[in-house]
Coordinates of C-alpha atoms and ligand atoms in Angstrom, one line a residue:
M1 CA 83.1 36.6 120.5
V2 CA 81.1 33.8 121.8
S3 CA 81.4 33.0 125.7
R4 CA 81.2 29.3 126.4
V5 CA 79.6 27.9 129.9
I6 CA 80.5 24.4 130.2
P7 CA 78.2 23.2 133.2
V8 CA 80.1 21.6 136.2
D9 CA 79.0 18.3 137.6
P10 CA 76.2 18.0 140.2
F11 CA 77.4 19.1 143.9
D12 CA 76.1 19.3 147.4
L13 CA 78.2 23.0 149.1
V14 CA 78.2 22.9 152.3
V15 CA 78.2 26.6 153.2
F16 CA 79.7 27.2 157.3
G17 CA 78.8 30.8 158.2
G18 CA 76.1 30.4 155.7
T19 CA 74.3 33.5 157.3
G20 CA 77.1 35.7 157.7
D21 CA 78.3 38.6 155.8
L22 CA 80.5 37.2 153.2
A23 CA 77.7 34.2 152.1
R24 CA 75.2 37.1 151.6
R25 CA 77.5 39.4 149.8
K26 CA 79.1 37.6 147.4
I27 CA 78.9 33.3 148.0
L28 CA 75.3 33.1 147.4
P29 CA 74.8 36.0 144.7
G30 CA 77.9 34.7 143.2
L31 CA 76.1 30.7 142.8
F32 CA 72.8 32.4 141.7
R33 CA 75.0 34.2 139.0
R34 CA 76.3 30.6 138.1
F35 CA 73.0 29.2 138.1
C36 CA 71.2 31.8 135.9
A37 CA 74.4 31.8 133.4
G38 CA 73.7 27.9 132.9
Q39 CA 76.7 26.8 134.8
M40 CA 75.1 25.7 138.3
P41 CA 73.5 22.4 137.6
A42 CA 69.7 22.4 138.3
E43 CA 70.7 19.3 140.9
A44 CA 73.0 21.1 142.6
Q45 CA 72.1 21.6 146.2
I46 CA 73.4 24.2 148.7
I47 CA 73.5 23.7 152.2
A48 CA 73.6 26.5 154.7
A49 CA 75.5 25.3 158.0
A50 CA 75.2 28.3 160.8
R51 CA 74.8 29.0 164.4
S52 CA 70.9 30.8 163.6
E53 CA 67.9 28.8 164.4
M54 CA 66.3 28.9 161.3
D55 CA 64.6 26.1 158.7
A56 CA 65.2 26.3 155.0
E57 CA 61.8 28.6 154.2
G58 CA 64.0 31.2 156.5
Y59 CA 67.2 31.0 154.9
R60 CA 65.6 31.1 151.5
K61 CA 63.8 34.6 152.5
M62 CA 67.3 35.5 153.7
V63 CA 68.8 34.8 150.5
R64 CA 66.2 36.0 148.3
D65 CA 66.7 39.7 150.0
A66 CA 70.6 39.3 149.8
I67 CA 70.3 38.6 146.4
N68 CA 68.0 41.2 146.0
E69 CA 70.6 43.6 147.6
F70 CA 73.3 42.2 146.7
D71 CA 73.4 41.3 143.0
G72 CA 74.1 43.6 140.2
Q73 CA 71.3 41.9 137.8
R74 CA 67.7 42.9 137.9
P75 CA 64.8 40.7 138.8
D76 CA 63.8 40.5 135.2
E77 CA 67.1 39.6 133.7
C78 CA 67.5 36.3 135.1
P79 CA 63.8 34.4 136.1
E80 CA 65.4 31.9 138.0
L81 CA 65.4 33.1 141.4
E82 CA 62.5 30.5 142.6
N83 CA 64.4 27.6 141.0
F84 CA 67.6 29.0 142.4
L85 CA 66.1 29.0 145.8
S86 CA 64.4 25.8 145.6
R87 CA 68.5 24.6 145.4
L88 CA 68.7 26.1 149.1
N89 CA 69.0 23.6 152.5
Y90 CA 69.2 24.9 156.3
V91 CA 71.2 23.2 159.1
Q92 CA 71.5 24.6 162.2
V93 CA 75.1 23.8 163.2
D94 CA 77.1 23.7 166.2
A95 CA 81.0 24.3 164.9
Q96 CA 82.1 23.3 168.1
G97 CA 79.7 20.8 169.8
D98 CA 77.4 17.7 168.1
G99 CA 74.6 19.3 167.3
G100 CA 73.5 19.7 164.0
W101 CA 76.3 16.9 162.5
Q102 CA 73.6 14.0 162.2
E103 CA 71.2 15.9 160.2
L104 CA 73.9 17.2 158.2
K105 CA 75.0 14.1 156.9
E106 CA 71.7 13.0 156.4
M107 CA 71.2 15.8 154.0
L108 CA 74.5 15.2 151.5
R109 CA 73.9 12.7 148.9
K110 CA 75.7 10.0 148.2
D111 CA 78.3 10.1 144.5
T112 CA 77.8 13.8 143.9
V113 CA 81.1 16.1 144.5
K114 CA 81.6 17.5 147.8
A115 CA 83.1 20.5 148.7
F116 CA 82.3 22.4 152.5
Y117 CA 83.0 26.4 153.0
F118 CA 84.2 27.6 155.6
S119 CA 82.9 31.3 155.6
V120 CA 83.4 31.5 159.5
A121 CA 86.0 32.3 161.6
P122 CA 89.6 30.9 160.9
S123 CA 89.5 30.4 164.9
L124 CA 86.6 27.7 164.0
F125 CA 88.6 26.1 160.9
G126 CA 90.1 23.1 162.9
D127 CA 86.8 22.1 164.8
I128 CA 85.3 21.9 161.3
A129 CA 87.4 19.8 159.4
E130 CA 87.9 17.3 162.8
R131 CA 83.9 17.0 162.8
L132 CA 84.2 16.6 159.0
K133 CA 86.4 13.8 159.3
N134 CA 85.2 12.5 162.5
K135 CA 81.8 12.4 161.6
G136 CA 82.3 10.7 158.3
L137 CA 80.9 13.5 156.2
A138 CA 84.1 14.2 154.0
K139 CA 85.5 11.3 152.2
R140 CA 88.8 11.5 150.2
D141 CA 87.3 13.4 147.2
A142 CA 85.7 16.3 149.6
R143 CA 87.3 19.5 149.1
I144 CA 86.9 22.3 152.1
V145 CA 87.1 25.9 151.3
V146 CA 89.1 28.6 153.5
E147 CA 88.8 32.0 153.8
K148 CA 91.3 34.6 154.2
P149 CA 92.9 35.8 157.1
F150 CA 95.3 32.9 157.1
G151 CA 97.1 33.2 159.9
R152 CA 98.3 36.6 161.0
D153 CA 102.2 35.9 161.4
L154 CA 104.1 32.7 160.6
A155 CA 103.8 30.6 163.5
S156 CA 99.6 30.9 163.5
A157 CA 99.4 29.7 159.6
Q158 CA 101.6 27.2 160.7
A159 CA 99.4 26.2 163.1
L160 CA 96.3 26.7 160.7
N161 CA 97.7 24.3 158.4
K162 CA 98.8 21.6 160.2
S163 CA 95.0 21.8 162.2
L164 CA 93.3 21.0 158.5
A165 CA 96.1 18.4 157.9
A166 CA 95.0 16.7 160.8
Y167 CA 92.0 15.6 158.5
F168 CA 92.4 16.5 154.7
N169 CA 95.6 16.7 152.4
E170 CA 96.8 19.3 150.8
D171 CA 94.7 18.8 147.2
Q172 CA 91.6 18.9 149.2
I173 CA 92.4 21.9 150.3
Y174 CA 91.5 25.8 148.5
R175 CA 92.8 28.7 150.1
I176 CA 90.4 31.2 148.5
D177 CA 92.6 34.7 147.5
H178 CA 89.5 36.3 145.7
Y179 CA 92.5 38.2 143.6
L180 CA 93.6 35.2 141.8
G181 CA 89.7 34.9 140.4
K182 CA 89.7 38.4 138.4
E183 CA 89.8 37.9 135.4
T184 CA 92.4 40.0 134.4
V185 CA 94.8 38.6 137.0
Q186 CA 94.2 35.3 134.8
N187 CA 94.4 37.0 131.4
L188 CA 98.4 38.0 132.7
M189 CA 99.1 34.9 132.7
A190 CA 97.9 34.1 128.9
V191 CA 99.4 37.6 127.8
R192 CA 103.0 36.7 129.7
F193 CA 102.9 33.0 128.5
G194 CA 100.7 33.1 125.2
N195 CA 102.5 35.7 123.3
M196 CA 106.1 35.7 122.0
L197 CA 105.9 39.5 122.0
F198 CA 106.5 40.0 125.9
E199 CA 108.5 37.0 127.2
P200 CA 111.6 37.8 125.6
L201 CA 111.4 41.7 127.4
W202 CA 110.3 40.0 130.3
N203 CA 113.1 40.7 132.3
S204 CA 115.7 43.3 134.0
Q205 CA 117.7 44.0 131.0
Y206 CA 114.1 45.5 129.7
I207 CA 112.0 46.3 132.7
D208 CA 113.0 49.5 134.7
H209 CA 110.9 48.4 137.4
I210 CA 107.1 47.3 138.7
Q211 CA 104.6 49.6 140.3
I212 CA 101.5 47.5 142.0
T213 CA 99.0 49.6 143.2
V214 CA 95.7 48.7 145.3
A215 CA 94.3 51.9 146.6
E216 CA 90.7 52.3 148.2
T217 CA 88.4 55.7 148.8
V218 CA 86.9 53.9 152.0
G219 CA 88.0 53.7 155.4
V220 CA 88.1 51.2 157.8
G221 CA 84.7 53.0 159.5
G222 CA 83.1 50.4 161.4
R223 CA 85.5 47.6 161.4
G224 CA 88.3 49.6 162.5
G225 CA 88.6 47.0 165.9
Y226 CA 89.0 44.5 163.9
Y227 CA 91.5 46.2 161.1
D228 CA 94.0 47.3 163.8
K229 CA 94.8 44.0 165.2
S230 CA 95.4 43.3 161.1
G231 CA 97.0 46.2 159.2
A232 CA 97.5 47.1 155.3
M233 CA 100.7 44.7 155.4
R234 CA 98.9 41.7 156.8
D235 CA 95.2 42.5 155.3
M236 CA 96.4 43.0 151.9
V237 CA 100.1 42.9 151.2
Q238 CA 101.1 39.5 152.8
N239 CA 97.9 38.1 150.4
H240 CA 96.6 40.2 147.9
L241 CA 99.4 42.2 146.8
M242 CA 102.1 38.7 147.0
Q243 CA 99.8 36.7 144.8
L244 CA 100.0 39.8 142.2
L245 CA 103.6 39.8 142.1
C246 CA 104.1 36.0 142.0
L247 CA 102.2 36.0 138.8
I248 CA 104.1 38.8 137.4
A249 CA 107.7 37.7 138.3
M250 CA 107.0 33.6 138.4
E251 CA 109.1 32.0 135.8
P252 CA 106.5 30.4 133.4
P253 CA 105.5 27.0 134.3
S254 CA 106.1 24.0 132.5
R255 CA 101.9 23.3 132.4
F256 CA 98.9 25.6 133.1
E257 CA 98.2 23.4 136.1
P258 CA 98.2 23.5 140.0
G259 CA 101.5 22.2 140.9
A260 CA 103.4 23.5 138.2
V261 CA 101.9 27.0 138.7
R262 CA 102.4 27.1 142.5
D263 CA 105.7 25.8 142.5
E264 CA 106.4 28.8 140.3
K265 CA 104.9 31.4 142.5
L266 CA 106.7 29.6 145.6
K267 CA 110.1 30.3 143.7
V268 CA 109.4 34.1 143.6
I269 CA 108.7 34.3 147.5
R270 CA 111.6 32.8 148.3
A271 CA 113.7 34.7 146.3
L272 CA 112.1 38.2 147.6
E273 CA 114.9 39.5 149.8
P274 CA 114.3 41.0 153.4
V275 CA 113.2 44.4 153.1
E276 CA 115.6 47.5 154.4
P277 CA 113.5 49.6 156.7
H278 CA 114.3 52.6 155.0
H279 CA 112.4 50.9 151.8
I280 CA 109.1 51.2 153.5
A281 CA 106.6 54.3 154.0
R282 CA 103.6 53.2 156.5
G283 CA 100.6 55.4 156.8
Q284 CA 97.8 56.6 159.2
Y285 CA 94.8 58.3 157.1
D286 CA 94.2 62.0 159.3
A287 CA 90.6 63.0 159.8
G288 CA 89.1 65.3 156.7
A289 CA 86.9 65.3 154.1
G290 CA 83.8 64.6 156.2
E291 CA 85.3 61.5 157.9
A292 CA 86.9 60.5 161.4
G293 CA 90.3 59.9 161.3
Y294 CA 92.1 56.5 161.6
R295 CA 92.8 56.1 165.5
E296 CA 89.0 57.3 165.5
H297 CA 87.8 54.5 163.7
A298 CA 89.9 52.5 165.8
E299 CA 88.7 53.5 168.3
D300 CA 92.5 53.8 169.8
P301 CA 94.4 57.4 170.4
R302 CA 97.7 55.8 170.2
S303 CA 97.4 52.8 167.3
R304 CA 100.4 52.6 165.5
T305 CA 98.8 50.2 162.7
E306 CA 98.9 51.0 159.6
S307 CA 96.1 52.1 156.9
F308 CA 98.4 52.7 153.9
I309 CA 102.0 51.3 153.1
A310 CA 104.5 51.5 150.3
L311 CA 107.7 49.6 149.9
K312 CA 110.4 48.3 147.3
C313 CA 111.3 45.2 146.9
H314 CA 114.0 43.0 145.3
I315 CA 113.8 39.7 144.1
S316 CA 117.0 37.8 144.1
N317 CA 118.0 35.5 140.7
W318 CA 118.9 36.1 137.4
R319 CA 115.5 37.4 136.0
W320 CA 115.1 40.3 138.5
A321 CA 118.4 40.9 139.9
G322 CA 118.2 45.0 139.9
T323 CA 114.3 44.8 138.6
P324 CA 112.8 46.7 142.3
I325 CA 108.9 46.0 142.3
Y326 CA 107.3 48.5 144.3
L327 CA 104.0 47.9 146.1
R328 CA 101.6 50.2 147.3
T329 CA 98.0 49.7 149.0
G330 CA 96.0 51.9 150.9
K331 CA 92.4 53.1 152.1
R332 CA 91.2 56.4 152.3
L333 CA 93.1 57.6 149.1
K334 CA 92.0 59.6 146.2
A335 CA 90.3 57.3 143.8
R336 CA 89.4 53.1 144.3
T337 CA 92.0 51.7 141.6
S338 CA 93.9 48.5 141.0
E339 CA 96.7 48.4 139.0
I340 CA 100.0 46.6 138.2
A341 CA 102.5 48.8 135.7
V342 CA 105.4 47.5 134.1
V343 CA 107.5 50.5 133.0
F344 CA 110.0 49.8 130.2
K345 CA 113.4 51.4 130.4
E346 CA 114.0 53.6 127.8
T347 CA 115.8 53.3 124.3
P348 CA 119.4 53.1 124.9
H349 CA 120.1 55.8 122.8
S350 CA 117.8 58.4 120.9
I351 CA 117.9 59.2 117.4
F352 CA 115.8 61.9 117.5
D353 CA 116.9 65.3 118.6
E354 CA 116.4 66.7 122.4
D355 CA 112.7 68.0 121.4
A356 CA 111.1 64.6 121.0
G357 CA 111.8 64.0 124.7
R358 CA 112.4 60.5 126.4
H359 CA 110.0 58.0 126.2
R360 CA 109.6 54.3 128.0
N361 CA 106.5 52.0 127.3
I362 CA 104.1 51.1 130.1
L363 CA 102.1 47.9 130.3
T364 CA 99.3 48.6 132.4
I365 CA 97.0 45.6 133.9
R366 CA 93.9 47.5 135.2
L367 CA 92.2 45.2 138.5
Q368 CA 89.8 47.9 138.7
P369 CA 87.6 50.0 137.7
N370 CA 87.1 49.0 133.8
E371 CA 89.1 45.6 133.8
G372 CA 91.9 45.5 130.8
M373 CA 95.4 46.2 129.9
E374 CA 97.0 49.2 128.4
L375 CA 100.0 49.4 126.4
G376 CA 101.8 52.7 126.0
V377 CA 103.7 53.0 122.6
T378 CA 105.6 55.9 120.9
I379 CA 104.9 57.2 117.9
K380 CA 105.3 60.4 115.8
E381 CA 103.2 63.2 116.9
P382 CA 101.0 63.5 113.8
G383 CA 100.8 66.2 111.5
P384 CA 103.8 68.9 110.2
G385 CA 106.0 70.4 113.1
G386 CA 109.2 67.6 112.6
M387 CA 109.9 64.6 114.6
R388 CA 108.2 65.3 117.7
L389 CA 107.2 62.2 119.7
V390 CA 104.3 61.0 121.6
D391 CA 102.9 58.4 123.5
V392 CA 99.5 56.8 122.9
P393 CA 97.5 54.0 124.3
L394 CA 97.1 50.9 122.6
D395 CA 93.7 50.0 124.9
M396 CA 92.4 46.4 125.5
S397 CA 89.1 47.1 128.0
F398 CA 87.1 43.9 128.7
S399 CA 84.2 45.8 127.6
D400 CA 84.7 46.8 124.7
A401 CA 86.9 43.5 123.4
L402 CA 84.2 41.5 124.3
G403 CA 81.6 43.5 123.5
P404 CA 77.8 42.3 125.2
D405 CA 80.0 38.7 126.4
A406 CA 81.7 41.5 128.8
D407 CA 78.4 40.7 131.1
E408 CA 78.9 37.3 131.3
V409 CA 82.5 37.6 132.5
P410 CA 82.1 35.4 136.4
D411 CA 82.9 37.5 139.0
A412 CA 86.1 36.6 141.2
Y413 CA 84.1 34.1 144.0
E414 CA 81.5 32.9 141.4
R415 CA 84.6 31.6 139.1
L416 CA 86.7 30.1 141.8
I417 CA 84.0 28.4 143.7
M418 CA 83.3 26.6 140.5
D419 CA 86.8 25.9 140.4
V420 CA 86.5 24.0 143.6
I421 CA 83.5 21.9 142.3
R422 CA 85.7 21.3 139.6
G423 CA 88.6 20.0 141.2
N424 CA 90.7 22.3 140.3
Q425 CA 93.8 24.5 142.3
T426 CA 95.5 26.7 140.1
L427 CA 94.0 29.8 141.5
F428 CA 94.5 28.7 145.4
M429 CA 96.8 29.1 147.5
R430 CA 98.9 25.9 148.5
G431 CA 99.9 25.7 152.1
D432 CA 103.6 26.2 151.3
E433 CA 103.3 29.5 149.7
V434 CA 101.0 31.0 152.6
E435 CA 103.7 30.4 154.7
A436 CA 106.7 31.4 152.5
A437 CA 104.5 34.7 152.9
W438 CA 104.2 35.4 156.0
A439 CA 108.4 34.2 156.4
W440 CA 109.0 37.1 154.4
T441 CA 106.3 39.6 156.0
D442 CA 107.2 38.4 159.7
P443 CA 110.5 40.5 160.2
I444 CA 109.2 43.4 158.7
I445 CA 106.2 43.8 160.6
Q446 CA 108.9 42.9 163.8
G447 CA 110.7 45.7 162.6
W448 CA 108.4 48.2 163.2
E449 CA 107.6 46.9 166.9
T450 CA 111.0 46.9 168.1
R451 CA 111.7 50.7 166.8
N452 CA 108.6 51.9 167.9
E453 CA 107.7 52.8 164.5
V454 CA 105.0 55.1 164.1
P455 CA 103.0 55.7 161.0
K456 CA 102.9 59.1 159.5
L457 CA 99.9 60.9 158.8
Y458 CA 98.0 61.4 155.6
D459 CA 95.7 63.4 153.9
P460 CA 92.8 61.6 153.0
M461 CA 91.9 61.8 149.2
S462 CA 95.0 61.9 148.8
S463 CA 98.0 59.6 147.4
G464 CA 99.7 58.6 150.7
P465 CA 102.2 60.2 153.4
E466 CA 105.0 62.3 151.9
D467 CA 107.5 58.9 152.6
A468 CA 105.9 56.9 150.2
L469 CA 106.7 60.1 146.9
M470 CA 109.7 59.7 148.4
L471 CA 110.5 56.3 148.1
M472 CA 110.2 57.0 144.4
H473 CA 111.8 60.1 144.1
R474 CA 114.9 58.9 145.7
D475 CA 115.1 56.3 142.7
G476 CA 114.8 59.3 140.2
R477 CA 111.2 57.3 139.6
K478 CA 107.7 58.6 140.2
W479 CA 104.6 56.0 141.3
R480 CA 101.9 56.3 138.4
E481 CA 99.0 58.4 139.6
I482 CA 96.1 57.2 141.1
K483 CA 93.4 57.6 139.6
A484 CA 89.9 55.7 138.7
Ligands
LIG1 P1 79.7 36.5 159.9 O1 80.5 37.2 161.7 O2 79.5 37.3 158.9 O3 79.4 35.4 159.7 C1 80.2 34.3 160.5 C2 78.8 33.4 160.4 O4 79.7 32.1 161.2 C3 77.7 33.1 160.7 O5 76.8 32.6 160.0 C4 77.6 32.5 162.2 O6 76.2 31.6 162.2 C5 78.7 31.4 162.3 N1 79.2 30.8 163.5 C6 79.6 31.5 164.0 N2 79.6 30.6 165.2 C7 79.5 29.3 164.9 C8 79.4 28.0 165.8 N3 80.3 27.9 166.8 N4 78.9 27.0 164.9 C9 78.5 27.4 163.2 N5 78.2 28.7 162.7 C10 78.9 29.6 163.3 O7 81.1 36.4 159.4 P2 81.3 37.1 157.6 O8 82.1 38.3 157.5 O9 80.9 36.1 156.7 O10 83.2 36.7 157.7 C11 83.7 35.1 157.4 C12 84.6 34.8 157.1 O11 85.3 35.2 156.1 C13 86.0 34.8 158.4 O12 86.6 34.2 158.3 C14 86.3 36.2 157.1 O13 87.6 36.4 158.0 C15 86.3 36.1 156.2 N6 86.4 37.2 155.0 C16 85.3 38.0 155.1 C17 84.9 38.8 154.2 C18 84.2 40.1 154.4 O14 83.6 40.6 153.5 N7 82.9 39.6 154.9 C19 86.0 39.0 153.2 C20 87.1 38.0 153.1 C21 87.2 37.2 153.9

């Protein structure tokens, strides 16, 4: 299989917060990989704009160190590092004042695509948007990229949207959810809408339930104070899990283009029913396995923020009525894994005797580790001994299917940044989607607050609290094992 790299047009990319953690760990190493792959053209320019006093040489050194630390490639695999670094520039800018904006304006070239990446705290989004517009840096074709968290409830998300909409049109705003940039997530759309095989079965008549799991082994560690203001519902469910749910449940869009795809995702969110309190299990990891517990990490012995959540959702439309979707995410769990499992119903009648057992097909979409898909099918156990049935996987892991080209699959950030330059918003969240997701999330969180609910403790390196297991058991179902 031959992968095709289509270079993007020359561009000026300004990274506000270019000295920050996200820029050094993800954005710059990602751009370097696209440069090595021949996708970022040599005429492109990346300008870091941040608060620190620094010159271009100092910034290049910072990025060289970051690439050495965070990029998976060995330096000898891409001899282009110095060429890439020569494309970098730096300007000291005060997002809330006047300093640096004129210098930045002079660095920008005429007639190139311009993108402004807001890799800064959301409280600065409005200030930067205002200055870009008022100081004449952003024309009608400029794009801005904003990071999560996009609000902490509906009101704050609306306020953020408003502060951006005052200076930019919706078709200029790229709200990043890096889950949407994952190869498997896009493959999910290819599998659903590029094959005849699945679509006729993709409804409550044939699908018993769907499970979406995003499990991490790490705790909140040094980010405890920050995380404690958010929790698993805000940090993971409202955005990443919600986006996965949309892609798995949406109707086929008329075309694979931004408006059509985002319209269908929005309809799913709006069709989500409010979640019953007894359909939710929240947890906090306990101390153990050589680490402190959540409350110590959060530095609040009375914290009520959840580091784990499981919930059962219903989508009220013709396709999904009666098929629950279970979401589960948490920290300090027994393995780092993200997957979507579509569990089909059993055959309506078994022609085999009882010894053959009852079986069901499961389509598993693995986001990490080892991105790929697996379809469990039931066959006869080979050999003599009568008709005994066994489930075997039809496995498609990308590294097997693509061979050496699998290494060329861009990471989520790389792909999304290239989409910004191309002006393709399909894999970015629209303002109304984000607001609809908060409108569904807010009453759930408000419910815990009104009822003064305390999350249940769970053992580190476990599958989460007992309540989460019960959520499934009550329905006669069980979670898939959390394993790498
Ligand atoms: P950081 O604190 O490491 O970096 C902040 C950057 O903003 C620095 O470059 C700093 O110079 C710049 N800055 C701060 N105030 C400024 C001002 N007044 N004027 C100009 N520049 C200013 O933050 P980070 O971890 O890189 O996160 C950036 C954004 O990305 C945040 O919105 C965060 O929520 C989001 N995010 C981060 C990660 C991550 O892994 N770090 C993941 C997802 C989302």
